[in-house]
mmCIF file of C-alpha atoms in Angstrom:
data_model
loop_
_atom_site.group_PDB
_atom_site.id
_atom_site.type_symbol
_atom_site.label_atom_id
_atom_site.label_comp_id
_atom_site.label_asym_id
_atom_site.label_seq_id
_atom_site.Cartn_x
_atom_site.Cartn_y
_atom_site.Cartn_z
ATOM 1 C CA UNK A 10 0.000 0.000 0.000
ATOM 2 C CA UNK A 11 1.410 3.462 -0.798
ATOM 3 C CA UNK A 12 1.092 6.223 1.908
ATOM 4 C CA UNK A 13 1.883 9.885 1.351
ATOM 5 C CA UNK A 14 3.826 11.526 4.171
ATOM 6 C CA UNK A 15 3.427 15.085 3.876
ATOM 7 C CA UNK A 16 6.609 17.126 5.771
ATOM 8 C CA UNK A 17 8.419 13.577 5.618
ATOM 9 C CA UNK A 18 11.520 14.690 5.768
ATOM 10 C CA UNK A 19 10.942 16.648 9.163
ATOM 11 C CA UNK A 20 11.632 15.739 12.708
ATOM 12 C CA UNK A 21 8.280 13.878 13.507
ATOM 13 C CA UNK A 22 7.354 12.612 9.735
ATOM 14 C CA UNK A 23 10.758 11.322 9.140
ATOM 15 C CA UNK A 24 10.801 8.968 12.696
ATOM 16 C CA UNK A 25 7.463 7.866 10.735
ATOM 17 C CA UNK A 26 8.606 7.068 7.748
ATOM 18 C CA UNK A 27 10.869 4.927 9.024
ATOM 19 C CA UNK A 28 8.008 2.984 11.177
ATOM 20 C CA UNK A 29 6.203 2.677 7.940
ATOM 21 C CA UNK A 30 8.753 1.218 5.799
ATOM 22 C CA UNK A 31 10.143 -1.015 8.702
ATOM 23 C CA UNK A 32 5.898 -2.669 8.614
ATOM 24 C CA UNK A 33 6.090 -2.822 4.918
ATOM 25 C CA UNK A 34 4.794 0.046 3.767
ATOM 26 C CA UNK A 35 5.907 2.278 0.263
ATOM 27 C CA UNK A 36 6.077 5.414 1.511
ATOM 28 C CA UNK A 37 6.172 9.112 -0.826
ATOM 29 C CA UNK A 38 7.268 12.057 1.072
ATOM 30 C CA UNK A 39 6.272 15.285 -0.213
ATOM 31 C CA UNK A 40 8.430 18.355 1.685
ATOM 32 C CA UNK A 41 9.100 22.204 0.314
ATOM 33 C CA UNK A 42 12.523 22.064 2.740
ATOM 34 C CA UNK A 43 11.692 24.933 4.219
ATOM 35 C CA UNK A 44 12.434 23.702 7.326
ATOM 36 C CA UNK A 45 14.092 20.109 6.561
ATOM 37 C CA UNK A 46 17.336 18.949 4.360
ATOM 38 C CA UNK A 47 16.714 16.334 1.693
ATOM 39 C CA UNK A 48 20.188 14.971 3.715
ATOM 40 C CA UNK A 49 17.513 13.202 5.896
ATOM 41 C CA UNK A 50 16.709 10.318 2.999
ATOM 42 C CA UNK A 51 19.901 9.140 3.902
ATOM 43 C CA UNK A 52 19.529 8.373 7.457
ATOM 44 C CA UNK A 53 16.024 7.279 6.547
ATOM 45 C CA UNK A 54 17.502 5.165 3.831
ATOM 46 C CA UNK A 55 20.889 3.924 6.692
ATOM 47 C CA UNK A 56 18.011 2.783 9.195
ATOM 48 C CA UNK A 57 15.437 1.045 6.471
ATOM 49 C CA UNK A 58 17.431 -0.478 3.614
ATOM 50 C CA UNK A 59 15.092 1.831 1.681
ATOM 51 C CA UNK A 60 15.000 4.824 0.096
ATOM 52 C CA UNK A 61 11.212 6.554 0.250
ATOM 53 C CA UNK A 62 10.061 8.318 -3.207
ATOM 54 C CA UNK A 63 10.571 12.262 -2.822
ATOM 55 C CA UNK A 64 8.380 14.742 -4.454
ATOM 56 C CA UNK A 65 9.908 18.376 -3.668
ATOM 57 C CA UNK A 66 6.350 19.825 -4.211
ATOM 58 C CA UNK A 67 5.106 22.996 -1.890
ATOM 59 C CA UNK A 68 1.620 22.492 -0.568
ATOM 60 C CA UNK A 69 0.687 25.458 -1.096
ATOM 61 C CA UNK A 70 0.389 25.592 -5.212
ATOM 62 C CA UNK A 71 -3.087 23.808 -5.708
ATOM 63 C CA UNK A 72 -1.893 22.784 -9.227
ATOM 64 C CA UNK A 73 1.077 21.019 -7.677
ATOM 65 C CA UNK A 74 -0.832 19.239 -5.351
ATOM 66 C CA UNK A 75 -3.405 18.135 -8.148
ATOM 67 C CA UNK A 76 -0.607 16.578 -10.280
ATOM 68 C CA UNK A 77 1.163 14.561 -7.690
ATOM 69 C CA UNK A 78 -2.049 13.216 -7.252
ATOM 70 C CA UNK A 79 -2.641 12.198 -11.175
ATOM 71 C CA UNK A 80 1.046 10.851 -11.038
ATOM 72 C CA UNK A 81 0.768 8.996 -7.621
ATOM 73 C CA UNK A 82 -3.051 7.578 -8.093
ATOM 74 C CA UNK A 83 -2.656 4.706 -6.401
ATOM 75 C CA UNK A 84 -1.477 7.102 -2.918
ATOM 76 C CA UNK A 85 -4.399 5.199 -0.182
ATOM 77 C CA UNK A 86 -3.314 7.183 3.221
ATOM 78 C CA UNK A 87 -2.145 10.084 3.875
ATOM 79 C CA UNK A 88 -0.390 11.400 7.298
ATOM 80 C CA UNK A 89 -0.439 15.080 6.921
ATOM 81 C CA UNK A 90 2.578 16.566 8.680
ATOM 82 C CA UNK A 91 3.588 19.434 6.809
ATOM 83 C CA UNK A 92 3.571 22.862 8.499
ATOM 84 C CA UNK A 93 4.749 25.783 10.464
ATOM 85 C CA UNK A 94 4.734 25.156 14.136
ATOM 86 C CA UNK A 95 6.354 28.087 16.044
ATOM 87 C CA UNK A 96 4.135 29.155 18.904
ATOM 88 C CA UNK A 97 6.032 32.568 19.024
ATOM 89 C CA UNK A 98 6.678 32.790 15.010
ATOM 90 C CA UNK A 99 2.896 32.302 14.743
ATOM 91 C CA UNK A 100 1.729 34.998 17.115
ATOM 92 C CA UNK A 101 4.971 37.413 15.163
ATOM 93 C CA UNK A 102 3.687 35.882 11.660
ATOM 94 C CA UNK A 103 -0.262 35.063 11.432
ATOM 95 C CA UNK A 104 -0.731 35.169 7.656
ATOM 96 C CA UNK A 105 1.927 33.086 6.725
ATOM 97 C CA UNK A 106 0.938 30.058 9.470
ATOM 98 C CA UNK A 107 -2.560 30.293 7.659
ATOM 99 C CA UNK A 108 -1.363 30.437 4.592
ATOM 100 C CA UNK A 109 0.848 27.465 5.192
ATOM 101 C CA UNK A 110 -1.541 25.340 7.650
ATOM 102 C CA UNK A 111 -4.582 25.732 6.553
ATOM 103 C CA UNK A 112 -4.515 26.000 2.188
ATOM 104 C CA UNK A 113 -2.057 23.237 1.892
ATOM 105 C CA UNK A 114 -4.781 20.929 4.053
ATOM 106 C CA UNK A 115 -7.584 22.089 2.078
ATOM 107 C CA UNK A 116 -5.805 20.896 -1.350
ATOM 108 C CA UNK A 117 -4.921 18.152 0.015
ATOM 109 C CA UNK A 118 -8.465 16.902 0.996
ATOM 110 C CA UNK A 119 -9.875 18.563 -2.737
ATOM 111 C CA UNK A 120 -7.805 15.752 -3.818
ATOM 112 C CA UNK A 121 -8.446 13.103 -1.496
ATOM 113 C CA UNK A 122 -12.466 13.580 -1.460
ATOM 114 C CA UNK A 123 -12.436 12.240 -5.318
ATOM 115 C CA UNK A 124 -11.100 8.679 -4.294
ATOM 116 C CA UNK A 125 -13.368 5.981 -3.591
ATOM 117 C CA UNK A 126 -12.007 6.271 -0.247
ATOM 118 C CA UNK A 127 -8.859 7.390 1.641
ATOM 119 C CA UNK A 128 -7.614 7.404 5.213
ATOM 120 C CA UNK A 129 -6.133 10.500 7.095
ATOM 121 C CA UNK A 130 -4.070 11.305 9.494
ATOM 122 C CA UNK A 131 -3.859 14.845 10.616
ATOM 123 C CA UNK A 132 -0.947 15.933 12.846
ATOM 124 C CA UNK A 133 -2.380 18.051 15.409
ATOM 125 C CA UNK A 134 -1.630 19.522 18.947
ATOM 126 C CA UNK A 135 -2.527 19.796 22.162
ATOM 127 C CA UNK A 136 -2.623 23.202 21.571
ATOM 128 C CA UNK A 137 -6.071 22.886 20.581
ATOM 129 C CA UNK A 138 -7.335 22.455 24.735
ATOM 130 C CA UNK A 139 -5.009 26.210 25.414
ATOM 131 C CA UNK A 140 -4.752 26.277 29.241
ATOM 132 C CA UNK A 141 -6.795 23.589 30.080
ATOM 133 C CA UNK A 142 -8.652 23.418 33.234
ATOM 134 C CA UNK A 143 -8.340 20.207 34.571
ATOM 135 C CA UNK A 144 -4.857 17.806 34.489
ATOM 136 C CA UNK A 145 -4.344 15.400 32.479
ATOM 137 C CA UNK A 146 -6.066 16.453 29.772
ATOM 138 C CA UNK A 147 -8.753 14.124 27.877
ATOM 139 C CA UNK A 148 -9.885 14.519 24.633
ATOM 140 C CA UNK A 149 -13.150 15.283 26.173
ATOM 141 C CA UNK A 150 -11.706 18.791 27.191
ATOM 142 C CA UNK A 151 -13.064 21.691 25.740
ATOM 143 C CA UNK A 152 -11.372 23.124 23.207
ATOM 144 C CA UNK A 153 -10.721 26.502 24.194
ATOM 145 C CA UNK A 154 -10.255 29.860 22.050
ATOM 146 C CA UNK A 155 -6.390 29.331 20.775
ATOM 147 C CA UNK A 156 -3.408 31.316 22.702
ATOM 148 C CA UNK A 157 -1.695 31.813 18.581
ATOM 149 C CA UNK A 158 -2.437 31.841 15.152
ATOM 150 C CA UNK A 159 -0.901 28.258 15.410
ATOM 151 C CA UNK A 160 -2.650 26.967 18.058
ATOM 152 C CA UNK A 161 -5.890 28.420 15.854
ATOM 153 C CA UNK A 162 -4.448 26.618 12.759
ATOM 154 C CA UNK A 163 -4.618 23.320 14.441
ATOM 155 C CA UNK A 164 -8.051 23.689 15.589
ATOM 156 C CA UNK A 165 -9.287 25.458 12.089
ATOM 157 C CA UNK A 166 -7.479 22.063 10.570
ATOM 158 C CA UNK A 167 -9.699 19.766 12.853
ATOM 159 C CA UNK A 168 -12.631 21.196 11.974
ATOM 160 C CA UNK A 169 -11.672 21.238 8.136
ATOM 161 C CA UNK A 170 -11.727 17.558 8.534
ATOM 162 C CA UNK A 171 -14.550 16.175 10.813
ATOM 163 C CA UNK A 172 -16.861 18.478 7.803
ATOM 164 C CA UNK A 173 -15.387 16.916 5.340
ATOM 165 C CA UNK A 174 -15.664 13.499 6.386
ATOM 166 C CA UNK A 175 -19.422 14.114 6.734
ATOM 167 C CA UNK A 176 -20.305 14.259 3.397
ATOM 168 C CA UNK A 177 -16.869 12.382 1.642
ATOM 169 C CA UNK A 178 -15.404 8.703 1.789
ATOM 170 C CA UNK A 179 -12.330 10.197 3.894
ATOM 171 C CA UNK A 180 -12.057 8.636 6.965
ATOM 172 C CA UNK A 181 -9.695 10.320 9.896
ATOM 173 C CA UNK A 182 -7.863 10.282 12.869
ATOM 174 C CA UNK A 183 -6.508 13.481 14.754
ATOM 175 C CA UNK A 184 -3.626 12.569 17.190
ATOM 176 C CA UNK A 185 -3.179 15.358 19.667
ATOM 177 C CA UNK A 186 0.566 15.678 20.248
ATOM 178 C CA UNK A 187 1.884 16.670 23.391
ATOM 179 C CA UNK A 188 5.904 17.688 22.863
ATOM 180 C CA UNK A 189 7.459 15.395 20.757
ATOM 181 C CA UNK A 190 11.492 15.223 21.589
ATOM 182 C CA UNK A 191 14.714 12.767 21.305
ATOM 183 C CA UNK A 192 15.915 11.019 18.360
ATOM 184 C CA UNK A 193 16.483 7.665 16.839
ATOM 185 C CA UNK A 194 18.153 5.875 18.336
ATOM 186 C CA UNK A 195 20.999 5.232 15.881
ATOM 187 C CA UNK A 196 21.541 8.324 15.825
ATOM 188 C CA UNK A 197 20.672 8.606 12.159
ATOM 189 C CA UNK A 198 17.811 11.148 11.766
ATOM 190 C CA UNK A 199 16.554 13.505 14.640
ATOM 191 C CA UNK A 200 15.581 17.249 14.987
ATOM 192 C CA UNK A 201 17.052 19.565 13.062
ATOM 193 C CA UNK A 202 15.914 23.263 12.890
ATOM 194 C CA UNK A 203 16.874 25.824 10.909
ATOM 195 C CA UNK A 204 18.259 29.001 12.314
ATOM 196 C CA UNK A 205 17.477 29.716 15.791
ATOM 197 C CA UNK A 206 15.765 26.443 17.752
ATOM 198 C CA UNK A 207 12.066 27.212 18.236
ATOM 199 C CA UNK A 208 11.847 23.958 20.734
ATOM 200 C CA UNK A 209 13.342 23.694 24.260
ATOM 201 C CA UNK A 210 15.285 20.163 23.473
ATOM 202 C CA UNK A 211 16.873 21.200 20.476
ATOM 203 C CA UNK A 212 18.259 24.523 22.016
ATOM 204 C CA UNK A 213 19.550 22.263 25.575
ATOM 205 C CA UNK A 214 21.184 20.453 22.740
ATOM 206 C CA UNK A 215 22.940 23.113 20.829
ATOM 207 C CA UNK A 216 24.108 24.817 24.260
ATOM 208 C CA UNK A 217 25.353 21.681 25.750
ATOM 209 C CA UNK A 218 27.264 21.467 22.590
ATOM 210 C CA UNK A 219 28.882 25.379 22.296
ATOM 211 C CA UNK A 220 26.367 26.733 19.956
ATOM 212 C CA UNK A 221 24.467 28.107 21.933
ATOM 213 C CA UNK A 222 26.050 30.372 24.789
ATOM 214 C CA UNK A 223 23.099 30.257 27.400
ATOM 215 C CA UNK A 224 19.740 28.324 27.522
ATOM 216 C CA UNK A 225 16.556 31.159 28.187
ATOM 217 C CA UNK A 226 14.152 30.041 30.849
ATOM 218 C CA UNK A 227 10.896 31.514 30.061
ATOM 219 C CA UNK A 228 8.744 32.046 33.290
ATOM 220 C CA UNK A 229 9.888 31.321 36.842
ATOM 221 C CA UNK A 230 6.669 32.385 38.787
ATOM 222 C CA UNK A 231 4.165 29.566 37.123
ATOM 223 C CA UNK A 232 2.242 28.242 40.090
ATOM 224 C CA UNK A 233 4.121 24.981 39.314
ATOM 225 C CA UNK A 234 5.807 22.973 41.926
ATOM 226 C CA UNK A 235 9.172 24.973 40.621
ATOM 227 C CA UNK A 236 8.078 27.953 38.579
ATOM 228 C CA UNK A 237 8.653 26.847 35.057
ATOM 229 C CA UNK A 238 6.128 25.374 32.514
ATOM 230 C CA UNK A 239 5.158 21.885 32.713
ATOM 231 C CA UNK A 240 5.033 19.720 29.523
ATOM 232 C CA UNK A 241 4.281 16.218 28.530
ATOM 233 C CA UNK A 242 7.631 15.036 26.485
ATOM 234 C CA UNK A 243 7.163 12.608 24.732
ATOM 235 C CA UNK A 244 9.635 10.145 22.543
ATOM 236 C CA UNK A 245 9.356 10.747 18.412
ATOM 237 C CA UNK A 246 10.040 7.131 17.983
ATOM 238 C CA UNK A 247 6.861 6.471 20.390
ATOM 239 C CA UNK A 248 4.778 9.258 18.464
ATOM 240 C CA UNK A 249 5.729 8.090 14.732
ATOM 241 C CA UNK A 250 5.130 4.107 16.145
ATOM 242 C CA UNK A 251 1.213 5.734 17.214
ATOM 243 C CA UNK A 252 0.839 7.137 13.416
ATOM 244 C CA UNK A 253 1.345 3.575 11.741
ATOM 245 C CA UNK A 254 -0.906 2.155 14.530
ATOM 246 C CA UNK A 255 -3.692 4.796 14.143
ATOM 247 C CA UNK A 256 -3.289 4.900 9.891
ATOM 248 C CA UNK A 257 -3.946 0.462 10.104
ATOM 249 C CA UNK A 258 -6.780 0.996 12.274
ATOM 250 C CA UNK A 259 -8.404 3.061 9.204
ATOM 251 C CA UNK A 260 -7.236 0.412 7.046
ATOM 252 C CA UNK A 261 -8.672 -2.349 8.733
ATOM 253 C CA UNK A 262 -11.894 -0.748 9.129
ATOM 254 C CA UNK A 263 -11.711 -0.520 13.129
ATOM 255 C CA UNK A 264 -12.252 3.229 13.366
ATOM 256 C CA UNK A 265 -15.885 3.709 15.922
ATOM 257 C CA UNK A 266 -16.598 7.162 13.548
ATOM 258 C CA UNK A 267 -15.495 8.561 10.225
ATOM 259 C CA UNK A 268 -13.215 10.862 12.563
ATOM 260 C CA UNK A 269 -11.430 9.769 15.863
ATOM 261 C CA UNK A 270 -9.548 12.008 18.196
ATOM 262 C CA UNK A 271 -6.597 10.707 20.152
ATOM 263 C CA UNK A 272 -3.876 12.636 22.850
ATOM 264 C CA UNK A 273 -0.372 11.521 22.087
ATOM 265 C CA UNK A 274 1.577 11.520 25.429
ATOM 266 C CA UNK A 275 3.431 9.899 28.270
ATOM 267 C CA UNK A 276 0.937 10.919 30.952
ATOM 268 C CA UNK A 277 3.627 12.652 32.623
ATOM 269 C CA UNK A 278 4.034 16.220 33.281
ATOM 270 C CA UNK A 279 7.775 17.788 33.620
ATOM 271 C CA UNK A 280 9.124 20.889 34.037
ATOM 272 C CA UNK A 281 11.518 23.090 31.792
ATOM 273 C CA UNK A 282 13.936 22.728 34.857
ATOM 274 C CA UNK A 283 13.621 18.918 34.807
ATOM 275 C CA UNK A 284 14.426 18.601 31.574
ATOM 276 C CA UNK A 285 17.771 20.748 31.774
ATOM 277 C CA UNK A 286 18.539 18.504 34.674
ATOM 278 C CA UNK A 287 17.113 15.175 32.613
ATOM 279 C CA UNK A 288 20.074 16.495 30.070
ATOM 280 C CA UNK A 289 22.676 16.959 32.513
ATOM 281 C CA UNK A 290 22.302 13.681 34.083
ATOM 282 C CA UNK A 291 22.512 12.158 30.752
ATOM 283 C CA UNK A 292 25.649 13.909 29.465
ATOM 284 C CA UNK A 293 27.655 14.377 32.416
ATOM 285 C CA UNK A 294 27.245 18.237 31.378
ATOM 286 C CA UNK A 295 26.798 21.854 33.511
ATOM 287 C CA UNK A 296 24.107 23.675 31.197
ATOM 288 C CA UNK A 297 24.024 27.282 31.161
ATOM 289 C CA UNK A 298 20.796 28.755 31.746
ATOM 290 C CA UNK A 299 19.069 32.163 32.662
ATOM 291 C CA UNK A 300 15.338 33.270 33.546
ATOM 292 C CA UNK A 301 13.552 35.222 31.682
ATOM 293 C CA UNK A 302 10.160 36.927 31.548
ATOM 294 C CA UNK A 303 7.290 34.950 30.165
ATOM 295 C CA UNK A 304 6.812 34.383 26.382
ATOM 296 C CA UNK A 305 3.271 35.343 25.069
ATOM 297 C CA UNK A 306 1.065 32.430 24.000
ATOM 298 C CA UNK A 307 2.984 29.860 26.078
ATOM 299 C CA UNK A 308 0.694 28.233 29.321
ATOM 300 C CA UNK A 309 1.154 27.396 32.761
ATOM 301 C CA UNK A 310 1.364 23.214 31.962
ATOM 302 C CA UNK A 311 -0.272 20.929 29.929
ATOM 303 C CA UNK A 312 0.020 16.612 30.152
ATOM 304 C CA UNK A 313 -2.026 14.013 28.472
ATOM 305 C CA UNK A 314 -4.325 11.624 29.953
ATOM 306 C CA UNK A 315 -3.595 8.744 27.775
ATOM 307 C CA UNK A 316 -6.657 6.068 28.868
ATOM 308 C CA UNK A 317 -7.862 6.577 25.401
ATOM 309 C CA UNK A 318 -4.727 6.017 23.195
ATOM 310 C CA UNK A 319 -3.609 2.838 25.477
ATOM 311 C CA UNK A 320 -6.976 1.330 25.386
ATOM 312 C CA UNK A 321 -8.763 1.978 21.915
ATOM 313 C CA UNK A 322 -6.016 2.747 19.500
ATOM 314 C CA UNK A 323 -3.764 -0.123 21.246
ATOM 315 C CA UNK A 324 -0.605 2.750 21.715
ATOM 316 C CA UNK A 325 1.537 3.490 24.446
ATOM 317 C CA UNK A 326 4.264 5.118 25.499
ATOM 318 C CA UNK A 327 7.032 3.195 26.270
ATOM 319 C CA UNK A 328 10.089 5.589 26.311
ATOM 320 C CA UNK A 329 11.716 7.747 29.210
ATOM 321 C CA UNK A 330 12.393 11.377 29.307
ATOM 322 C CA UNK A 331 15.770 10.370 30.152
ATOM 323 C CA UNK A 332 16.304 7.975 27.336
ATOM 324 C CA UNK A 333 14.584 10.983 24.751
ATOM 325 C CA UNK A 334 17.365 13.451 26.364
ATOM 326 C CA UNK A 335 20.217 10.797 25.453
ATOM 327 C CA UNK A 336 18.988 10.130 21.962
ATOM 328 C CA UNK A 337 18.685 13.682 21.899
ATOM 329 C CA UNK A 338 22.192 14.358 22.788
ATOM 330 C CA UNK A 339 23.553 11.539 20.411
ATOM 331 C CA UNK A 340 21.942 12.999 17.457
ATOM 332 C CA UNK A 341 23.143 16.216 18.247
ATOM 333 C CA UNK A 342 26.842 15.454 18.641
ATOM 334 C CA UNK A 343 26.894 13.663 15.771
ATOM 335 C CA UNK A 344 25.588 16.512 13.616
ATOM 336 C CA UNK A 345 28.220 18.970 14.800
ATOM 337 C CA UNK A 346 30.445 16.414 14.014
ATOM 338 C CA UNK A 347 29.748 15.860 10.756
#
């Protein structure tokens, strides 16, 4: 079966098209680069024995996304992945996040909506519940008015879908990432921003490293048992594993409704401090950090309740924080060694 991976060649779609090839799978990335390095199909290709089919197409063109389609007919799944995700970019840049996150899905379905049937797979956020008002979260929450223009993208995105599915033969599943981190474990493929890291593991990386000269805290005085956010972290090999389990369940026909909702996450709230000291107890390293006033957008602490995932889609998490820090770090070194 051939399954389009849309942002393939990014930190989380990459990890899954690795888990896709590794169950049999032919996998077709489609990726504009703009934040990814077609240097990744190697590491993909050193971990599978197989190189995936690359289409350098931006989602954005409709009449790019039409002819992939004519040339790839035969595409049954798609896990949609590609997108801006920069809480702090979005709130700095609104037009281009829904320019980028929204048109690109809406071509995507245009096309999907004249097969027979397809299965979808839409990469969303816990984002989508802002500061929610009970811990851990359920998919039950409310979802409440978005703290950014990405935040609002996700939740615009969901609702995109569950119409569509209504009155088309696309079935889908929204998984409701918490925040995805680590590596694989050989080291192979792992995050890579460009520029300026937008995430907190990538930028403990780069400082514990030297490219970085200090790590910024952002918030001390969160009523949290030590002042900084709380996040659930979860493993990108666990995540991608969760996609290939949640795409077969729309193959197989076990889906309950045309569109399913599922939190991605350990279960586990932890600080921004206990990560810095999750990364120091993995490398033996002293990280440099300071404080620093609250970013807009960002909230007090979000974690998953995960009931749902373990128990219908058959997922769980199986990975530590501390083993996501040392992947992490292993990744890392190995780039700046390169």
């Amino acid at each position: 079966m051939k399954v389009l991976v849309t942002g393939g060649l990014g930190f989380i779609g990459s990890h899954t098209v690795v888990e896709l090839q590794n169950e049999g799978y032919e996998v077709v990335i489609i990726d504009n680069l703009s934040n990814s390095s077609e240097d990744v199909l190697k590491g993909i290709t050193a971990i599978t024995g197989k190189t995936p089919l690359f289409e350098k197409i931006d989602l954005r063109e409709k009449s790019a996304v039409r002819d992939f389609f004519k040339k790839h007919n035969d595409v049954t799944g798609v896990i949609h992945f590609a997108a801006s995700k920069a809480v702090g970019e979005s709130v700095e840049q609104p037009l281009l996040y829904y320019e980028n996150n929204i048109s690109s899905l809406v071509y995507l379905l245009q096309e999907l909506q004249q097969k027979p049937e397809a299965s979808f797979i839409f990469s969303s956020s816990c984002t989508v519940y802002g500061q929610a008002e009970k811990m851990p979260i359920t998919e039950d929450a409310p979802v409440q008015t978005a703290m950014s223009p990405y935040g609002n993208t996700k939740q615009m995105g969901e609702e995109i879908i569950t119409d569509t599915a209504k009155v088309t033969n696309i079935s889908a599943i929204l998984l409701r990432y918490f925040n995805p981190v680590g590596a694989h474990e050989t080291a192979e493929i792992g995050e890579l921003p460009l520029g300026v890291p937008q995430n907190l593991v990538p930028f403990i990386t780069q400082t514990g490293v030297g490219l970085r000269q200090e790590l910024s805290v952002f918030g001390n005085d969160y009523p949290t048992p030590d002042g900084t956010a709380v996040r659930d972290y979860i493993h990108v090999v666990d995540l991608a594993k969760a996609h290939v389990i949640a795409l077969q369940r729309l193959f197989n026909k076990k889906n309950a409704a045309k569109v399913e909702t599922f939190n991605l996450g350990t279960g586990k709230g932890s600080s921004v401090l206990e990560v810095i000291h999750s990364f120091e107890k993995v490398s033996g390293k002293k990280l440099p950090y300071k404080m620093m006033p609250r970013r807009e957008g960002d909230i007090t602490e979000a974690y998953a309740n995960t009931d749902k995932a373990n128990n219908v889609l058959g997922w769980k998490a199986e990975l530590s924080l501390d083993e996501a820090m040392a992947s992490a770090w292993k990744w890392e070194q190995k780039v700046r060694n390169k």
